[in-house]
Every structure is written in structure tokens, then in C-alpha cells.
XYZ file of C-alpha atoms in Angstrom:
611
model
C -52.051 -58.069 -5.593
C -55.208 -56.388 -6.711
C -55.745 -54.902 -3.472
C -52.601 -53.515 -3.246
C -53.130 -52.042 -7.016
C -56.967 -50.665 -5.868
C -54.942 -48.928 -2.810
C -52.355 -47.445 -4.879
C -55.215 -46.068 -7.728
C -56.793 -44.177 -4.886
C -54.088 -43.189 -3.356
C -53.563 -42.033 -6.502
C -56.732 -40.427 -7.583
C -56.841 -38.733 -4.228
C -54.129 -36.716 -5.143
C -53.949 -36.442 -8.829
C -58.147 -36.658 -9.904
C -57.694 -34.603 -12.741
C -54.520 -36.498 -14.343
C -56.757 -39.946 -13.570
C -59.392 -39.113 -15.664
C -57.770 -36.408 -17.878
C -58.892 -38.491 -21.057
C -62.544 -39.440 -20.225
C -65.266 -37.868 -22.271
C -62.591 -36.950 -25.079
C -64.184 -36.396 -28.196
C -63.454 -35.911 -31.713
C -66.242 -35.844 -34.653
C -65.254 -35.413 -38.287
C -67.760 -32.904 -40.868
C -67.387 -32.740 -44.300
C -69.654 -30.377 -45.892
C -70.375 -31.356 -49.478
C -71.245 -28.672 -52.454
C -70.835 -28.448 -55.685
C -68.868 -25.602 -56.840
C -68.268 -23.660 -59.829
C -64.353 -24.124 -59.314
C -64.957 -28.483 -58.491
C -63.961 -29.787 -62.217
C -65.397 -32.952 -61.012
C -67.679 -33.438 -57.823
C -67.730 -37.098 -57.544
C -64.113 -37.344 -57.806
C -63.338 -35.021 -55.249
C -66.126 -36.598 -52.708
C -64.402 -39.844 -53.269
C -61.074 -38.908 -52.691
C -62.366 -37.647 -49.384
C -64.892 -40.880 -48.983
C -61.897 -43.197 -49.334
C -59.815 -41.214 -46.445
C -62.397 -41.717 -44.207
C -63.682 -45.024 -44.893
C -59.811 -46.556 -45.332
C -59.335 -45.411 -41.841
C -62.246 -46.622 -40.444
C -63.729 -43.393 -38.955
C -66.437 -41.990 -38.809
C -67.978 -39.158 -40.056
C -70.982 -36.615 -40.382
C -71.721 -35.695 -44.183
C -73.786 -32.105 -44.853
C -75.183 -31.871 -48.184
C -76.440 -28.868 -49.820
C -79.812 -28.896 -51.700
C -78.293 -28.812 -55.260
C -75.746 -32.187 -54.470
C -79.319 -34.042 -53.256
C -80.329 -32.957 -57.085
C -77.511 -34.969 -58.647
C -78.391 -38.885 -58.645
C -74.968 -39.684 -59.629
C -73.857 -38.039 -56.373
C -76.932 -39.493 -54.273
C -75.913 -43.192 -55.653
C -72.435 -42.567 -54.146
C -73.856 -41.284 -50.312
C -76.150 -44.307 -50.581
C -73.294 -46.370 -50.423
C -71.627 -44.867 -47.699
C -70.826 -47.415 -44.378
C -72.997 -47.275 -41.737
C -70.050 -45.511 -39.356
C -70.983 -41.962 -41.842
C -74.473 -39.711 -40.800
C -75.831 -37.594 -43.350
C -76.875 -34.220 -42.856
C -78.403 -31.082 -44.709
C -75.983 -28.221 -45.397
C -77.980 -24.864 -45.117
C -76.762 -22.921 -47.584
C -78.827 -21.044 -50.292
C -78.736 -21.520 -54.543
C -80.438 -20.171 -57.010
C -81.547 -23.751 -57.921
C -82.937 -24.467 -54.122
C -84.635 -20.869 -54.245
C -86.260 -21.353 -57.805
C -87.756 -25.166 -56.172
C -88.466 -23.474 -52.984
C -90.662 -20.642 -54.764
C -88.388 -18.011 -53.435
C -86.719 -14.989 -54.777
C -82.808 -15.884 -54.927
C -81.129 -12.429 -53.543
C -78.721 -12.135 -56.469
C -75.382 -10.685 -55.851
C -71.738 -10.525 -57.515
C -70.634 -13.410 -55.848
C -72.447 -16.739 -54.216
C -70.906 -16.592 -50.725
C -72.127 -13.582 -50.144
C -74.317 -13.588 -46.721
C -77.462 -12.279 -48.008
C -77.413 -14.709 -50.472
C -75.808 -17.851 -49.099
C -77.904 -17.588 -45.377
C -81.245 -18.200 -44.415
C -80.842 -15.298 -42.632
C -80.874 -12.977 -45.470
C -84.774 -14.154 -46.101
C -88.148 -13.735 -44.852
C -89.060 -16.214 -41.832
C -91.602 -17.312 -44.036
C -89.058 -17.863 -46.955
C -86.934 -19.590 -44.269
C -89.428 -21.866 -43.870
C -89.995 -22.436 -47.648
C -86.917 -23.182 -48.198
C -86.123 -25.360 -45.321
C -89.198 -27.858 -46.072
C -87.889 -27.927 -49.866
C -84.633 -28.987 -48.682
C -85.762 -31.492 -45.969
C -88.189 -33.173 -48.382
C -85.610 -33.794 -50.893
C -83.332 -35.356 -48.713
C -86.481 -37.931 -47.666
C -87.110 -38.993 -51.100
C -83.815 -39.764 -51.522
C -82.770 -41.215 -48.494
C -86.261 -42.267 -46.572
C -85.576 -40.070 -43.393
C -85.509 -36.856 -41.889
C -81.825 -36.142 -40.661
C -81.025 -35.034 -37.562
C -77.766 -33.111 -38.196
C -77.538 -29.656 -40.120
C -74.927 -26.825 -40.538
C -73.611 -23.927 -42.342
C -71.544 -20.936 -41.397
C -74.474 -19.221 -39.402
C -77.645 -21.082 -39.100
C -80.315 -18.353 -37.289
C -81.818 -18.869 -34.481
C -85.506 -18.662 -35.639
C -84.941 -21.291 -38.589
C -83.056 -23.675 -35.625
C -86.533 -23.795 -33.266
C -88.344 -24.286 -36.804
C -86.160 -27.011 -37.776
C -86.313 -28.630 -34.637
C -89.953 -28.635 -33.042
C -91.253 -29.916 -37.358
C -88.238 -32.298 -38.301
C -86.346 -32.850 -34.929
C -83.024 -31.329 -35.806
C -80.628 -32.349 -32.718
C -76.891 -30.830 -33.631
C -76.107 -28.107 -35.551
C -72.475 -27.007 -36.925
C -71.372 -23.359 -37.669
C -68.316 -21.347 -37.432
C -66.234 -20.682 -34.648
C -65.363 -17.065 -33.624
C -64.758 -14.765 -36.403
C -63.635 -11.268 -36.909
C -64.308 -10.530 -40.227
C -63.144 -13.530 -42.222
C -64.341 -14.450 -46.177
C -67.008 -11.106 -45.285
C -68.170 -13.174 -42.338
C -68.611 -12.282 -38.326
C -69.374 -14.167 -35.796
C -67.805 -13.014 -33.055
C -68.390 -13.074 -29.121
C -69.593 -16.881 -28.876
C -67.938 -19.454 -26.347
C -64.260 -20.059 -27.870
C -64.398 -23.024 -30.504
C -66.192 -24.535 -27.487
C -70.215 -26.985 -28.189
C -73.334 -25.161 -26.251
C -76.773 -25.231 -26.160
C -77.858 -21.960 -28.197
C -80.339 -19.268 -26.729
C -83.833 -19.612 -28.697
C -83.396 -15.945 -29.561
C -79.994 -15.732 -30.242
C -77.721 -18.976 -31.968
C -74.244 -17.237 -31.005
C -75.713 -16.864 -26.968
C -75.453 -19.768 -25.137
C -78.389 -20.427 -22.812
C -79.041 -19.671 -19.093
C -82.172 -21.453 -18.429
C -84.434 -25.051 -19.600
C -86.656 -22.788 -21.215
C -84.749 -20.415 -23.017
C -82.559 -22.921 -24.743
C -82.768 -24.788 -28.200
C -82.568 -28.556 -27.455
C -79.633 -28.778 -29.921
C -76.044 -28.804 -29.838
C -73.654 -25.981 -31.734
C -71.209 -27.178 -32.591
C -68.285 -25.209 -33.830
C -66.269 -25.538 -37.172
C -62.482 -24.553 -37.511
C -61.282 -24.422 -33.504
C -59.342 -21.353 -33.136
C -55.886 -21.190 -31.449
C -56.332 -19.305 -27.947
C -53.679 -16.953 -28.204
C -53.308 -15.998 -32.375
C -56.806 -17.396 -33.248
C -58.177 -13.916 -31.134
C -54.652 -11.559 -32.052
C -52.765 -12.610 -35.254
C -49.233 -12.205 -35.160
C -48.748 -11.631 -39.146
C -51.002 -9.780 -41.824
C -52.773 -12.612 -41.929
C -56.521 -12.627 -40.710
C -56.440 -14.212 -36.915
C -58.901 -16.556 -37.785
C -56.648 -18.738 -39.847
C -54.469 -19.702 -37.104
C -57.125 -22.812 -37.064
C -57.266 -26.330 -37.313
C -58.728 -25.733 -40.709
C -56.833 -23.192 -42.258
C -53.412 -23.533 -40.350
C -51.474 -25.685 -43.353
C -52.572 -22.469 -45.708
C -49.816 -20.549 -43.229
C -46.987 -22.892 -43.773
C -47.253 -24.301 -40.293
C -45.788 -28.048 -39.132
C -48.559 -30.077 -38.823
C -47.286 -30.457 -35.001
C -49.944 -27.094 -34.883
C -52.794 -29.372 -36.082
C -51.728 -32.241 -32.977
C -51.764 -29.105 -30.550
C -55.129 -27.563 -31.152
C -56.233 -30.785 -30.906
C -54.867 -31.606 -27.350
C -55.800 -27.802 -26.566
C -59.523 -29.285 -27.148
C -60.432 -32.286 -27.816
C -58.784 -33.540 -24.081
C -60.920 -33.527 -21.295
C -58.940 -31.710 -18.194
C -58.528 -28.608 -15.936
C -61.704 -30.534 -14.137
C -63.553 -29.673 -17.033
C -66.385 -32.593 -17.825
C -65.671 -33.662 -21.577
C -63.188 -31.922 -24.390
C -64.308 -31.891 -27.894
C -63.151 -31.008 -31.225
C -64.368 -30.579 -34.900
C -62.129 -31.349 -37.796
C -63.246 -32.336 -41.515
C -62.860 -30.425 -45.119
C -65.198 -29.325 -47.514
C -65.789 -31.779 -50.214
C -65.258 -29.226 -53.080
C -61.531 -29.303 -53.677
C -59.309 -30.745 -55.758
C -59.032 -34.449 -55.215
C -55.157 -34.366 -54.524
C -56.104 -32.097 -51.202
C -57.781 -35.149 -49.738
C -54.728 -37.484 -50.372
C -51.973 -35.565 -49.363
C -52.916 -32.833 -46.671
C -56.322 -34.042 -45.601
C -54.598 -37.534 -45.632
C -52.096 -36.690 -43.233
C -54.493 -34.551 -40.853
C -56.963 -38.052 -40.412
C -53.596 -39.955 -39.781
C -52.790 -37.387 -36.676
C -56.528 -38.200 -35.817
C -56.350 -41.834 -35.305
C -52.777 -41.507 -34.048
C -53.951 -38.667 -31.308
C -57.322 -41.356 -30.790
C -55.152 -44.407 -29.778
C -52.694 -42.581 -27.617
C -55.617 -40.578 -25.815
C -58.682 -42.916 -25.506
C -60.726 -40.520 -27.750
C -63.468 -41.552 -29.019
C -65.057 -40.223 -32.598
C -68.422 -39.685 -32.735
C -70.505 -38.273 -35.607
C -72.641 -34.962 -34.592
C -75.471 -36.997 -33.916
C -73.693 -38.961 -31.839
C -71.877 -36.521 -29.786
C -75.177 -34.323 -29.620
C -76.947 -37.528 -28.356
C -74.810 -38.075 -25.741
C -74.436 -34.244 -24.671
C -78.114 -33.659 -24.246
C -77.760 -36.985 -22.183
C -74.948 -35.961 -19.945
C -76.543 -32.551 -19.541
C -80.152 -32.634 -19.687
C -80.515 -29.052 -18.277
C -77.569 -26.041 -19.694
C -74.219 -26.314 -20.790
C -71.862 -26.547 -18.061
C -68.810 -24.707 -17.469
C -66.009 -24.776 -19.581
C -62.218 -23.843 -19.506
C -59.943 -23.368 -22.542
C -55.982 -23.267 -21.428
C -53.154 -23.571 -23.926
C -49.483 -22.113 -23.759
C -48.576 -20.352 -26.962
C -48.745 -23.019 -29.511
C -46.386 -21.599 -32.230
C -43.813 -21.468 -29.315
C -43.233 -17.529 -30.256
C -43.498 -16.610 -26.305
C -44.015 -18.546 -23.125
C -47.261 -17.056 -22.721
C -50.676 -18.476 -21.100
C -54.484 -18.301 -22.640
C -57.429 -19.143 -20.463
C -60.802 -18.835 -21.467
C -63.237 -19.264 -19.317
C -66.893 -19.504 -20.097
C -70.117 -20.048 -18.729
C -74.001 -19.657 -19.794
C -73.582 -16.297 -18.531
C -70.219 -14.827 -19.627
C -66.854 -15.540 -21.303
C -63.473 -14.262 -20.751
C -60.281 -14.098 -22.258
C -57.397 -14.064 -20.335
C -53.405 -13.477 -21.822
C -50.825 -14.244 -18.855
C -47.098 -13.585 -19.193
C -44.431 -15.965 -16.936
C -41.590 -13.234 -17.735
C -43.391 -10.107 -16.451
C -46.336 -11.704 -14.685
C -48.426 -9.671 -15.422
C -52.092 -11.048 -16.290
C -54.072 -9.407 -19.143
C -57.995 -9.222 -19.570
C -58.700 -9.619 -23.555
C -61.777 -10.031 -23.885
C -64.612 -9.860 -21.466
C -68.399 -10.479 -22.681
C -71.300 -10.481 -20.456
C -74.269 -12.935 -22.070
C -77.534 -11.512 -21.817
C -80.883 -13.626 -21.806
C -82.879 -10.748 -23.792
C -80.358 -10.009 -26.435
C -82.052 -10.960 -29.564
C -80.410 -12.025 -32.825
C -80.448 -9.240 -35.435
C -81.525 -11.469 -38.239
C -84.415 -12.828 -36.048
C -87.247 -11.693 -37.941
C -85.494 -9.318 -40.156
C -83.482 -10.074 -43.364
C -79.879 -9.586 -43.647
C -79.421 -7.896 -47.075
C -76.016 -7.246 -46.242
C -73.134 -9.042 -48.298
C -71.594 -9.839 -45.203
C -72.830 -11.208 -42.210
C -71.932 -9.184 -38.989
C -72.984 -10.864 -35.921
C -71.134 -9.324 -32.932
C -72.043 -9.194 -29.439
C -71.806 -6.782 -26.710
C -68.704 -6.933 -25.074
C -67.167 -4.816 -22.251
C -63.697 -5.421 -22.937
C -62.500 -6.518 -26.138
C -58.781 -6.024 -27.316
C -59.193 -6.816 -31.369
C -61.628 -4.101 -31.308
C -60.698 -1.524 -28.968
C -57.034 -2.451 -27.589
C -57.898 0.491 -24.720
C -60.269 -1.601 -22.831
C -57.960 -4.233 -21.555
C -56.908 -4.803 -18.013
C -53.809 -5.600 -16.378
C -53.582 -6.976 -12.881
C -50.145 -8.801 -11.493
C -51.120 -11.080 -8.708
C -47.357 -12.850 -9.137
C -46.828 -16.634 -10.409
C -49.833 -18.729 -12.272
C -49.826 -21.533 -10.108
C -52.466 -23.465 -11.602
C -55.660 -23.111 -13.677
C -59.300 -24.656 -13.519
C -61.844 -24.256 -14.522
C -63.026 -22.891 -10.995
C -59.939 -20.597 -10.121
C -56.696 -19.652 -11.098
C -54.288 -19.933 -7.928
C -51.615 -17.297 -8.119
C -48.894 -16.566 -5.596
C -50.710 -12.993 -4.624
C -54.413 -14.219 -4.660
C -56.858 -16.106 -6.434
C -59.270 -15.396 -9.139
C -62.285 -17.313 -9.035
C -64.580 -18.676 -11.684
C -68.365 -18.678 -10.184
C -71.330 -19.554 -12.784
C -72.713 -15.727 -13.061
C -69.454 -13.789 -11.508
C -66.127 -13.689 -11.562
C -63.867 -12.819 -8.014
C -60.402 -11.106 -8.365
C -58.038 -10.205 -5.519
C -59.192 -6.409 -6.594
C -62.379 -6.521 -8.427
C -65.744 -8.160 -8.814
C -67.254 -8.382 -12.485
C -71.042 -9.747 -11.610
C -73.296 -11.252 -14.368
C -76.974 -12.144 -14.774
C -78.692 -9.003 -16.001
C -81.214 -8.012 -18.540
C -80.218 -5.857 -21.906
C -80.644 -2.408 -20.498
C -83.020 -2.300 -23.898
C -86.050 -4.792 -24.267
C -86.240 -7.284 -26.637
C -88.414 -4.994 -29.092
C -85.527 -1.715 -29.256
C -86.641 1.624 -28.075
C -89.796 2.711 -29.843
C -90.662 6.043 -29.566
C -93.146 8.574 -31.545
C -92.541 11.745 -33.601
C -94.657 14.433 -35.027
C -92.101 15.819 -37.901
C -91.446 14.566 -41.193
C -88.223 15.625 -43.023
C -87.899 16.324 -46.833
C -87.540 12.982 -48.377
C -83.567 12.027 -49.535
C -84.517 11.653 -53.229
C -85.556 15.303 -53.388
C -82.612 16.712 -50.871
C -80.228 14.930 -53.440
C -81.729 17.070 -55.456
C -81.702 20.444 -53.684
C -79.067 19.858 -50.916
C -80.023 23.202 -49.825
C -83.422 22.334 -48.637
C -83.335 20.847 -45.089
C -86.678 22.104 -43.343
C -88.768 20.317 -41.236
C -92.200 19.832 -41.551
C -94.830 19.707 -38.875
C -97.208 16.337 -39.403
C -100.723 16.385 -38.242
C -100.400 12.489 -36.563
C -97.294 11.881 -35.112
C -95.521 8.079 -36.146
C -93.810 5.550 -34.466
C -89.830 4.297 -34.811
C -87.812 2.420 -33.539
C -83.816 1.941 -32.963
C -82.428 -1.931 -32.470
C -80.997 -3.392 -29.366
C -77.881 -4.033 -31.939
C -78.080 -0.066 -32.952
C -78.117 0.928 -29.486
C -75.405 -1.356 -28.245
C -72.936 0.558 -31.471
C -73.984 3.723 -30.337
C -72.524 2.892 -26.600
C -69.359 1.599 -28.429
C -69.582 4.962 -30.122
C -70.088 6.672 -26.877
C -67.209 5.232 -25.207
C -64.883 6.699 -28.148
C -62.988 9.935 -27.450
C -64.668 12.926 -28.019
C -65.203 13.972 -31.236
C -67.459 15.163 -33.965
C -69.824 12.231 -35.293
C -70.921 12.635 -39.237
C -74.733 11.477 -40.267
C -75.985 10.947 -43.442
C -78.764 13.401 -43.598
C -80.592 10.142 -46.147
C -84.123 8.095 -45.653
C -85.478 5.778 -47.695
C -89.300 6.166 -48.260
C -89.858 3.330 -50.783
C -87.970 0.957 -48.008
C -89.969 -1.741 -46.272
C -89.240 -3.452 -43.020
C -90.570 -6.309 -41.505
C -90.489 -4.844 -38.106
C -93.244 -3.603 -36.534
C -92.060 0.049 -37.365
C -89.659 2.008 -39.503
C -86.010 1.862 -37.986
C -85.402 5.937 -37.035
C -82.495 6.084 -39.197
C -84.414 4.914 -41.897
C -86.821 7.202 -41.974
C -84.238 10.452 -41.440
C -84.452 10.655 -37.608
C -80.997 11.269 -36.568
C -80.946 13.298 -33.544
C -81.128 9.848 -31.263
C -76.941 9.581 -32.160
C -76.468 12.671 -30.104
C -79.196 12.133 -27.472
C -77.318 8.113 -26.831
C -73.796 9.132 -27.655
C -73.131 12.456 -25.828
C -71.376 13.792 -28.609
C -71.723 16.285 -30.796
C -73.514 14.727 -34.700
C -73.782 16.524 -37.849
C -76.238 15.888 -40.252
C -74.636 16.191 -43.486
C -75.304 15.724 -47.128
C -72.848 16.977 -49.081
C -70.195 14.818 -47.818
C -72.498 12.085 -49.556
C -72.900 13.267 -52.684
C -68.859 14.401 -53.007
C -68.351 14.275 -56.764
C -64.582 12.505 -55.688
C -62.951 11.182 -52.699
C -60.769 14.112 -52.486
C -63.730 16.326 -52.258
C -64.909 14.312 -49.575
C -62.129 14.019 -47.342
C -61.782 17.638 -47.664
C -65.213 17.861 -46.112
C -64.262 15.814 -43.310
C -61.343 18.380 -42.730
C -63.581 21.211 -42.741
C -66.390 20.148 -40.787
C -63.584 18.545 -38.618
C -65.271 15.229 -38.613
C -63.594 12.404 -36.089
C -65.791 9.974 -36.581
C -68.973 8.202 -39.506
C -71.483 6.607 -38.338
C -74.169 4.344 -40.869
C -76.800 3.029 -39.962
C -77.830 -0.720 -41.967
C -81.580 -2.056 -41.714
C -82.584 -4.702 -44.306
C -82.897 -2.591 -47.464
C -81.647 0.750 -46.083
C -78.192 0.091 -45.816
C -75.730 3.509 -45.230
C -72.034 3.203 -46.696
C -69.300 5.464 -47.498
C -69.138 7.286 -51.032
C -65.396 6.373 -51.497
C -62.984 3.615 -50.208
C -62.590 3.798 -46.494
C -58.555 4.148 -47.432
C -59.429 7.075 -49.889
C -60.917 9.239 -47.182
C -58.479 8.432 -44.473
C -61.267 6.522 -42.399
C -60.911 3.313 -40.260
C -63.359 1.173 -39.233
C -63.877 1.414 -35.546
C -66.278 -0.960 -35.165
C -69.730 -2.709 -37.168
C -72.594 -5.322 -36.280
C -75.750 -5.582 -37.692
C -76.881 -2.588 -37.774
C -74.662 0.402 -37.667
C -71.077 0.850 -38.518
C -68.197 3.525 -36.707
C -65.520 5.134 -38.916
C -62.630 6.825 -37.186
C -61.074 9.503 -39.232
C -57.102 8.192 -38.789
């Protein structure tokens, strides 16, 4: 009898491999960051109406504490008492109370969430640092060890490699793809999908040993494939989540689907994993009723599917086990989970690309969504220089991309999806092919692997002008003569500036509004003084091809009708500002005042189309 059953199982597994092992390395780990909130009438209440959730269930769980909760002994006497199933971990974000302990200047805004306030990012490295060790040494003398878990909605690169080579950080959490969500974008990275992150770049996943972060990113709120990328209300995309979903009025049959979508390991890909939790600052009737009944469909969807939970240490543990070297290959294939259509999302991503692919049964026609090639010598933004922005635009270079520019997709009908992997997708007409650094259609080769066309340091280049400094031009708008300067300087214009003005470039023709503004009381911690900073425009026009106007008045319009009217008579198409650290360029007058519409924005310039 057991030979005959050992016969029949590879018999089996011969022919169905995937299906045999469809549920092995199926993982599901549970964050709850914990901060205390102006709006949380009472924080230990709420964090043990979430405690007793997880605890009553027996799960387990990773815990991220901000600096100000490790300040509160009434709240450190409850996470001492946690069961040894729950991790602790440091959430990252930034108070006036950590920056005051820290010795660092808190960047004050209207509102706490705001990036430059709430991010490392929008600090100095060495305020980064600062603040990092005050954080870190708290949680010691309260707890007696370094953790190994940390997280917050973007976590830069440069305070990761810190974290890790002095305190041996292993797993890190932040936010899954993002197009401008709560003032926040992060969008470009592998789809709700863990990776090793490039040392230079947290959103880039890396390609080599060396140029990755021994940690792994994990991602917050998993986005649906299809409505998580294209939202089909007037509600932001992003919320189509496993975090956000219930705020739509959707079954929690959505919440069972995203997590089959990826916490399953299939389509021959090696694990499937999934983040779910809740911040610990609600009301204490969120936990029992809708957080409740999420960590029920969690140990139900466990039991039936042989997942196993796993805290982040845990899962990063046995990641960086499994895959000493890079991240492998991973596909993402759901049908349309809301059941509106019968339509197909695949994305497929490796170290060196991803892509987004839409495919419709009815007309069969297969759609390319979003294609993004991942480039080794991209460098984050916020590297070495502060964000001072209020939000936090991290976007990478993409060469088709449907949310932003609907005009770039493609559209290919190679008849019937016969089946998807995540090495090929076998139509009736042809197959397309998933290789590690390409990707092979019937008609057309996309190839990946290259260097940024722009090294790691921008274009630097030197002038022998000066301009007449924006303070006095404000002044006397009709002054706007060059002068001629005896030793010429050096600027420079971002890989993240360049890679908006090709965006720019790729627009229809059109005239392209500058602010004829500098800023000569600005410092930078660059090397040099960004060009736009400093009043050198004419680089738009050179990178662009189109024709750029240096204007002032529009600027200094007395009312939004005065300044739309100067769009109409200059017959403007497009605005493009420029944003470095301090010097940050932005439109006199609501964007919906002047008729404008934001084309596109990352970290350092944004496009307005006049509509």
C-alpha cells in the first residue's frame, strides 16, 4: 500500500509540480505599528484591545514602537508583558519629543505626518544618525537589546546601511506602491512583493551581493493587482488594499482574496508572502470588531493553506537563509478580485525590471501597464540630501506607465492566455518569456541591465554668468541682464531632475514656463548648487527640445485670474518647478484656479499641463 501511494504522488507530481507544492513556503507575518496620537483618547486601551486579538488567537506578531511610546513606562510595562510569540521593533518616525532628546532641530510644519517632518529623510545624514542612536538606546534600557526589526512608511536607504552595519537591523517594513496617497509616493517598487533593497536606493531592489542591503523590505498594505495600480471610483487606487479595503464598503471576501493573491506560494514561484496588522492608535472598538474579524480570516486562511506566521524577524531570517545571494524572481497573478470584469493581472518582477501586465479573455487583447527598467546607479533622492518637502515623492523611472501617462501603453493580441509563470506566459499565438534581465515577446524584445544614462553624481557642469538675484528682480521685474563673472562656478542638475525633464520631453510639443527665481541665501548639502537653484534655466530647453520661457510675472500675479491670463498670452502648455531641499518652486495659485494639471512630480521637479 505505501508503494502504490509513493507511485501515485509521483505520478502525480510529475504532472501537476506546481499544484503539489502550491502551499510550501506560504507566509503570513502580522505588524502593528504602535504611536501615540493626538486623536488616541487612551493609548493603553487601544494597544490592549489589539494585544488581546493577537494573543487570544495565538499568533504571532511584530510590534514597532515609536520613540515617544518607549517614553511612557505605563506603556513599556504592558510590551514587557507581551508572550514570547510577539518581536518588538522600532518605528522610525520623527517627534518633536525624539528630536528635542536627539539634539536635533524638529522641522515644524502644519501637520505631523507631513514627510519632512515625520522621515528621516527630511534630515541631515548626520541628524539621521542622531536620531537613530537616541531611539535605539532607549529601546535597550528598556528592554536590554538591540532589535532587529524596524519600519515606517519610507525608511532611506542611507539610514538602512547605518542601522544595519552599528545595530544589525535585519527586516525592514514600509509601504507598498503608492501614487500619491496621505501626501505620500512611493511608487515603481516590486508590487506589494519582500526584496533585498539596493544600498543606494530602498525602493530598487538589488542586482548584485555587493550592491544590496542584507535586509528584507518588506511591504505594508498589499495592493490589489488590477484597482490597487487603476482605481475604478474617485477613490485613491491605493485603498483597494488589504489595509484600507473595509474603509470602501467591501465584503471581507476582498481581504481572503488578496491574501490568496499573495501570501500562496504558486505559478512556480519559490515562497508567497503577505503583511497584514493595524496601527495601534485607534479606537479600541476597531480592534474588536473589524480587526477581529480580519485575524479570524487569518487563522482560518492558515489552517486551510499550511501557512505559516512568522514575525519579520522570522520571515527575514529565513529569507536571507533561503536566498543568501538576490531576491529571486517573482510573479504576481490575480483575476479581477471585485469580480467587475473577467480580466487578468500579471506582474512580473525581477532584480532588474518589473512589469505590469492587464489581459482581457473577451477581446484578448494583452495590455502593457506599467513597464520599469531597475537601474544599479540610480540613487535615492533623499540620499544625502534632505527632503523639506511636505510630501514625500519617490518615483522611479519608468518607460511605460499608464496612471501617469495612459499614452505609453502597449497592446499586443497573441490570442488565448493559456497559462502564466513566472517564466512565460503560453498563449495560443506565441509565448512571452520572462528571462532575469529581458523580457521575449512574439514581436518585441525589451532588454535590461544598463547603467543610468546619468552618473550617480547628476550632470555637473560650469558657468561664467551670474543673473540678478530673485529678491531684487521681485523687485524690478524689468531687470533681467546678465552679468559676466570673472571665475566661472560649478552646478549641477539631479539624476531625478534629469529623468522629469525626459518625461517632460516625451510630452507633446508645447511651450514650457520657468520661474525666472534663485535662492542665494539657500544651502545644499551637495557638493554644488542645483542649476535651478541658482537661476540657470536654459538646461530645460537644451534636455527637453522644447521651447522654455523664463518668466516672472506669471509669479508674482497679484490673482489667479491674472495669472491664468498670462498663461493664455504667453500661450503656455506646460510649468515646470524645480524642488531642491530649501529651494522648493510651486505655483502662485491652486493648480484648479489656473486650469493646470499635474503631469507628473518626483523629487525634484514637477510638470503642469495647462488642461
Amino acid at each position: 500500500m505505501h508503494k502504490l501511494f509513493t507511485f501515485l504522488f509521483f505520478i502525480v507530481f510529475l504532472l501537476f509540480p506546481s499544484q503539489v507544492f502550491a502551499n510550501e513556503n506560504s507566509y503570513i507575518t502580522i505588524v502593528n505599528p504602535q504611536r501615540i496620537s493626538s486623536y488616541t483618547k487612551n493609548y493603553i486601551e487601544s494597544f490592549q484591545a489589539e494585544r488581546h486579538e493577537i494573543e487570544s488567537r495565538n499568533l504571532p506578531a511584530t510590534w514597532l514602537v515609536t520613540y515617544n511610546v518607549l517614553t511612557k513606562n505605563d506603556f513599556v510595562k504592558e510590551l514587557k508583558t507581551l508572550n514570547r510569540d510577539q518581536e518588538l521593533g522600532i518605528f522610525l518616525e520623527v517627534t518633536p519629543e525624539l528630536s528635542k532628546k536627539a539634539n536635533v532641530t524638529y522641522n515644524t510644519t502644519s501637520s505631523w505626518h507631513y514627510a519632512t517632518s515625520l522621515f528621516l529623510s527630511g534630515y541631515s545624514q548626520n541628524d539621521r544618525k542622531k536620531l537613530i542612536d537616541t531611539v535605539f538606546h532607549t529601546f535597550k534600557e528598556n528592554f536590554g537589546y538591540y532589535p532587529v526589526s524596524v519600519g515606517a512608511w519610507w525608511v532611506d536607504s542611507y539610514s538602512l546601511e547605518y542601522m544595519k552595519k552599528k545595530y544589525g537591523i535585519i527586516s525592514v517594513l514600509g509601504v507598498s506602491d503608492q501614487y500619491d496617497l496621505d501626501h505620500y509616493t512611493v511608487w515603481g517598487t516590486w508590487w506589494s512583493v519582500p526584496y533585498y533593497p539596493s544600498r543606494i536606493h530602498a525602493a530598487i531592489p538589488a542586482q548584485k551581493i555587493n550592491e544590496k542591503l542584507d535586509i528584507v523590505s518588506l511591504r505594508w498594505a498589499a495592493r490589489d493587482p488590477i484597482y490597487g495600480y487603476h482605481s475604478p471610483s474617485s477613490n485613491a487606487a491605493s485603498m483597494y488594499s488589504v489595509q484600507d479595503y473595509s474603509t470602501l464598503n467591501i465584503s471581507s471576501s476582498y481581504f481572503e482574496k488578496l491574501l490568496s493573491t499573495f501570501a500562496l506560494s504558486k505559478y512556480e514561484n519559490s515562497f508567497g508572502h503577505i503583511t497584514v496588522g493595524l496601527e495601534g492608535d485607534l479606537d479600541p472598538l476597531i480592534y474588536k470588531t473589524n480587526f477581529a474579524t480580519q485575524l479570524d480570516l487569518v487563522k482560518e486562511f492558515m489552517q486551510t493553506n499550511n501557512t505559516k506566521p512568522l514575525t519579520m524577524g522570522e520571515f527575514s531570517k529565513w529569507y536571507r537563509t533561503t536566498y543568501p545571494s538576490i531576491s529571486p524572481n517573482h510573479l504576481v497573478y490575480a483575476q479581477d478580485l471585485l469580480e467587475k470584469t473577467g480580466k487578468k493581472s500579471i506582474w512580473m518582477q525581477t532584480p532588474y525590471y518589473r512589469i505590469g501586465l492587464l489581459y482581457d479573455p473577451e477581446t484578448k487583447k494583452l495590455q502593457i501597464i506599467d513597464l520599469r527598467e531597475y537601474y544599479s546607479n540610480f540613487k535615492e533622492p533623499f540620499y544625502s540630501e534632505k527632503n523639506m518637502q511636505n510630501n514625500l515623492p519617490i518615483t522611479l523611472p519608468y518607460i511605460i506607465d499608464t496612471e501617469i501617462d495612459p499614452e505609453t501603453q502597449e497592446t499586443y493580441n497573441f490570442g488565448k492566455l493559456l497559462n502564466a509563470t513566472n517564466k512565460s506566459m503560453v498563449f495560443e499565438k506565441g509565448i512571452v518569456h520572462f528571462k532575469d534581465d529581458s523580457i521575449i515577446f512574439p514581436t518585441k524584445i525589451f532588454t535590461f541591465g544598463k547603467k543610468y544614462s546619468i552618473p550617480l553624481k547628476g550632470i555637473v557642469y560650469k558657468e561664467a554668468s551670474i543673473t540678478l538675484p530673485f529678491t531684487i528682480k521681485r523687485r524690478f521685474p524689468f531687470l533681467s541682464v546678465r552679468l559676466p563673472s570673472i571665475i566661472p562656478q560649478s552646478f549641477y542638475i539631479s539624476q531625478s531632475e534629469y529623468d522629469a525633464l525626459q518625461v517632460l520631453k516625451k510630452q507633446k510639443m508645447g511651450n514650457v514656463l520657468v520661474f525666472d527665481k534663485d535662492c542665494i541665501k539657500c544651502s545644499f548639502t551637495s557638493q554644488y548648487k542645483p542649476a535651478a537653484a541658482a537661476g540657470k534655466k536654459s538646461y530645460i530647453s537644451l534636455f527637453t527640445n522644447k521651447p522654455v520661457q523664463i518668466d516672472i510675472s506669471f509669479l508674482l500675479a497679484t490673482s489667479s485670474i491674472n495669472a491664468k491670463s498670462i498663461l493664455k498670452e504667453k500661450n503656455i502648455r506646460y510649468v515646470y518647478l524645480s524642488k531642491y531641499e530649501n529651494y522648493i518652486e510651486s505655483l502662485p495659485y491652486l493648480p484648479q484656479d489656473l486650469g493646470l494639471k499635474r503631469v507628473y512630480q518626483n523629487a525634484n521637479a514637477e510638470i503642469w499641463r495647462v488642461d
